[in-house]
Coordinates of C-alpha atoms in Angstrom, one line a residue:
M1 CA 34.0 35.3 23.5
A2 CA 31.9 38.3 22.7
L3 CA 30.0 40.1 25.4
A4 CA 26.3 40.6 25.1
R5 CA 25.4 44.2 24.3
K6 CA 23.3 46.0 26.8
K7 CA 20.0 47.3 25.4
I8 CA 20.0 51.1 25.1
H9 CA 16.4 52.2 25.8
T10 CA 14.8 55.3 24.4
T11 CA 11.7 57.3 25.2
E12 CA 9.8 55.1 22.8
D13 CA 10.3 52.3 25.3
I14 CA 8.7 54.6 28.0
Y15 CA 5.7 55.2 25.8
Q16 CA 5.3 51.5 25.1
L17 CA 5.0 50.5 28.8
P18 CA 1.7 49.0 29.9
E19 CA -0.9 51.4 31.2
G20 CA -0.1 52.3 34.8
D21 CA 3.6 51.3 34.7
R22 CA 6.0 54.2 35.2
A23 CA 9.7 54.4 34.5
E24 CA 12.5 56.9 34.1
L25 CA 15.3 56.8 31.5
I26 CA 18.8 58.0 32.3
D27 CA 21.5 57.7 29.6
G28 CA 19.5 54.9 28.0
D29 CA 19.1 52.9 31.2
L30 CA 15.5 52.2 32.1
Y31 CA 14.5 52.5 35.8
M32 CA 11.1 51.2 36.8
M33 CA 9.3 53.2 39.4
S34 CA 7.3 52.0 42.4
P35 CA 4.1 53.7 43.4
P36 CA 4.6 56.3 46.1
N37 CA 3.5 55.7 49.6
T38 CA 1.1 57.9 51.6
T39 CA 3.8 60.0 53.3
H40 CA 5.4 60.7 50.0
Q41 CA 2.1 61.9 48.5
R42 CA 1.3 64.1 51.5
I43 CA 4.7 65.8 51.3
S44 CA 4.4 66.2 47.5
A45 CA 0.9 67.7 47.7
A46 CA 1.9 70.1 50.5
L47 CA 5.0 71.3 48.7
H48 CA 3.3 71.6 45.3
A49 CA 0.4 73.6 46.9
E50 CA 2.7 75.9 48.7
I51 CA 4.9 76.6 45.7
Y52 CA 1.9 76.9 43.3
N53 CA 0.1 79.3 45.6
Y54 CA 3.2 81.4 46.1
I55 CA 3.8 81.7 42.3
R56 CA 0.1 82.5 41.7
T57 CA -0.2 85.2 44.4
H58 CA 3.1 86.8 43.4
G59 CA 2.3 87.0 39.7
G60 CA 5.3 84.8 38.9
K61 CA 6.1 83.7 35.4
C62 CA 7.2 80.2 36.5
E63 CA 4.9 77.2 36.5
T64 CA 5.0 74.2 38.9
F65 CA 4.1 70.6 38.0
A66 CA 3.7 67.5 40.1
A67 CA 4.5 64.0 39.0
P68 CA 3.8 62.3 36.8
F69 CA 5.1 65.1 34.5
A70 CA 7.5 64.3 31.7
V71 CA 10.9 66.1 31.7
F72 CA 13.1 65.6 28.7
L73 CA 16.3 66.9 30.4
N74 CA 18.2 68.0 27.3
T75 CA 15.1 68.4 24.9
E76 CA 12.7 65.9 23.4
A77 CA 15.3 65.2 20.6
D78 CA 17.5 63.5 23.3
D79 CA 15.5 60.2 23.4
R80 CA 17.7 58.6 26.1
N81 CA 16.9 60.8 29.1
Y82 CA 13.4 61.1 30.5
V83 CA 12.5 61.8 34.2
E84 CA 9.4 62.4 36.2
P85 CA 10.5 64.6 39.2
D86 CA 8.1 64.8 42.1
I87 CA 7.9 68.6 41.6
S88 CA 9.3 70.6 38.7
V89 CA 9.3 74.4 38.6
I90 CA 9.9 75.8 35.1
C91 CA 10.4 79.5 34.5
D92 CA 10.9 79.5 30.7
P93 CA 7.5 79.1 29.0
K94 CA 9.2 78.0 25.8
K95 CA 10.3 74.8 27.5
I96 CA 6.7 73.7 28.2
T97 CA 4.8 71.6 25.6
E98 CA 1.8 69.4 25.7
K99 CA 4.2 66.4 26.2
G100 CA 6.0 68.0 29.2
C101 CA 9.2 70.0 29.7
N102 CA 11.9 70.2 27.0
G103 CA 15.1 71.0 28.8
A104 CA 16.1 71.4 32.4
P105 CA 13.5 72.8 34.9
D106 CA 14.8 75.7 37.1
W107 CA 14.0 73.8 40.3
I108 CA 13.4 70.1 41.0
I109 CA 12.3 68.5 44.2
E110 CA 12.5 64.7 44.6
I111 CA 11.0 63.0 47.6
V112 CA 13.0 60.0 48.6
S113 CA 11.3 56.6 48.7
P114 CA 13.1 53.4 49.8
S115 CA 13.3 52.3 46.2
S116 CA 14.6 55.6 44.9
R117 CA 17.3 56.5 47.5
R118 CA 20.4 55.8 45.5
M119 CA 18.8 57.3 42.3
D120 CA 17.8 60.5 44.1
Y121 CA 21.0 61.1 46.0
Y122 CA 23.5 60.1 43.4
T123 CA 22.4 59.5 39.8
K124 CA 19.9 62.3 39.6
L125 CA 22.1 64.7 41.6
F126 CA 24.7 64.4 38.9
K127 CA 22.3 64.3 36.0
Y128 CA 20.3 67.3 37.1
R129 CA 23.5 69.3 37.7
T130 CA 24.9 68.6 34.3
A131 CA 21.6 69.2 32.5
G132 CA 21.4 72.8 33.8
V133 CA 18.9 72.5 36.7
K134 CA 19.5 75.6 38.9
E135 CA 18.3 74.1 42.2
Y136 CA 17.7 70.6 43.4
W137 CA 16.0 69.5 46.7
I138 CA 16.1 66.0 48.0
V139 CA 13.4 65.6 50.7
D140 CA 14.0 62.5 52.7
P141 CA 11.1 61.6 55.1
E142 CA 12.9 58.6 56.6
K143 CA 15.8 60.8 57.7
S144 CA 13.7 63.9 58.3
R145 CA 16.2 65.8 56.1
I146 CA 16.2 68.1 53.2
M147 CA 19.3 68.5 51.1
V148 CA 19.3 71.7 49.0
Y149 CA 21.7 72.0 46.1
S150 CA 22.0 75.4 44.4
F151 CA 24.0 74.6 41.3
T152 CA 24.1 78.3 40.3
A153 CA 25.7 79.2 43.6
N154 CA 27.7 75.9 43.7
S155 CA 26.5 75.2 47.2
G156 CA 24.8 72.5 49.2
N157 CA 23.0 72.8 52.5
E158 CA 21.3 70.3 54.8
Y159 CA 18.1 71.1 56.7
T160 CA 15.7 69.1 59.0
F161 CA 11.9 68.9 59.1
S162 CA 12.1 71.4 61.9
D163 CA 13.5 74.1 59.6
T164 CA 12.2 76.7 57.3
V165 CA 13.8 76.5 53.8
T166 CA 14.1 79.2 51.2
P167 CA 14.8 78.4 47.6
S168 CA 17.4 80.5 45.8
I169 CA 15.1 81.2 42.9
Y170 CA 12.5 82.9 45.3
D171 CA 14.3 84.6 48.2
D172 CA 11.0 85.5 49.9
L173 CA 9.3 82.1 49.7
E174 CA 9.8 80.3 53.0
I175 CA 8.7 76.7 53.3
D176 CA 8.2 75.7 56.9
F177 CA 8.8 71.9 57.0
S178 CA 7.5 71.6 60.5
A179 CA 4.1 72.4 59.1
I180 CA 4.3 69.8 56.4

């Protein structure tokens, strides 16, 4: 007896979703996304504002984008991988197009929601690392924890919402999570 073939989704499927529906695509598997809750949005807004203001006031060449923002991890030509990180920091202006980011951002922050826990801690951790993301933060409001993975330094550190965290791509940016 032949097994049924699993449908391999592409970015075309993402763009065909009904208005307001959001999904991500990893290796051809489609993952529908739930709307974020208020805590998630507050954390996202605070982090985005802090990073954006830092880059602007320091004359940085990087740009920061908050979700929903399309990231084609390997380039737009790879039509089986499409994510919308909560925050993306991109330092190569050639990667930024009107559609989003073609290639791996330098720094990605994901804020864990109950429905995204497994995806953020496992699937995306592996995918972002192999795609060439330099740094990945997992902000977990339920556990009051921030996991910081510097893939360029091959290190991982755990912080709490009482700590100040510094990203490896900006050694003088300090984000005080107790103020968020």
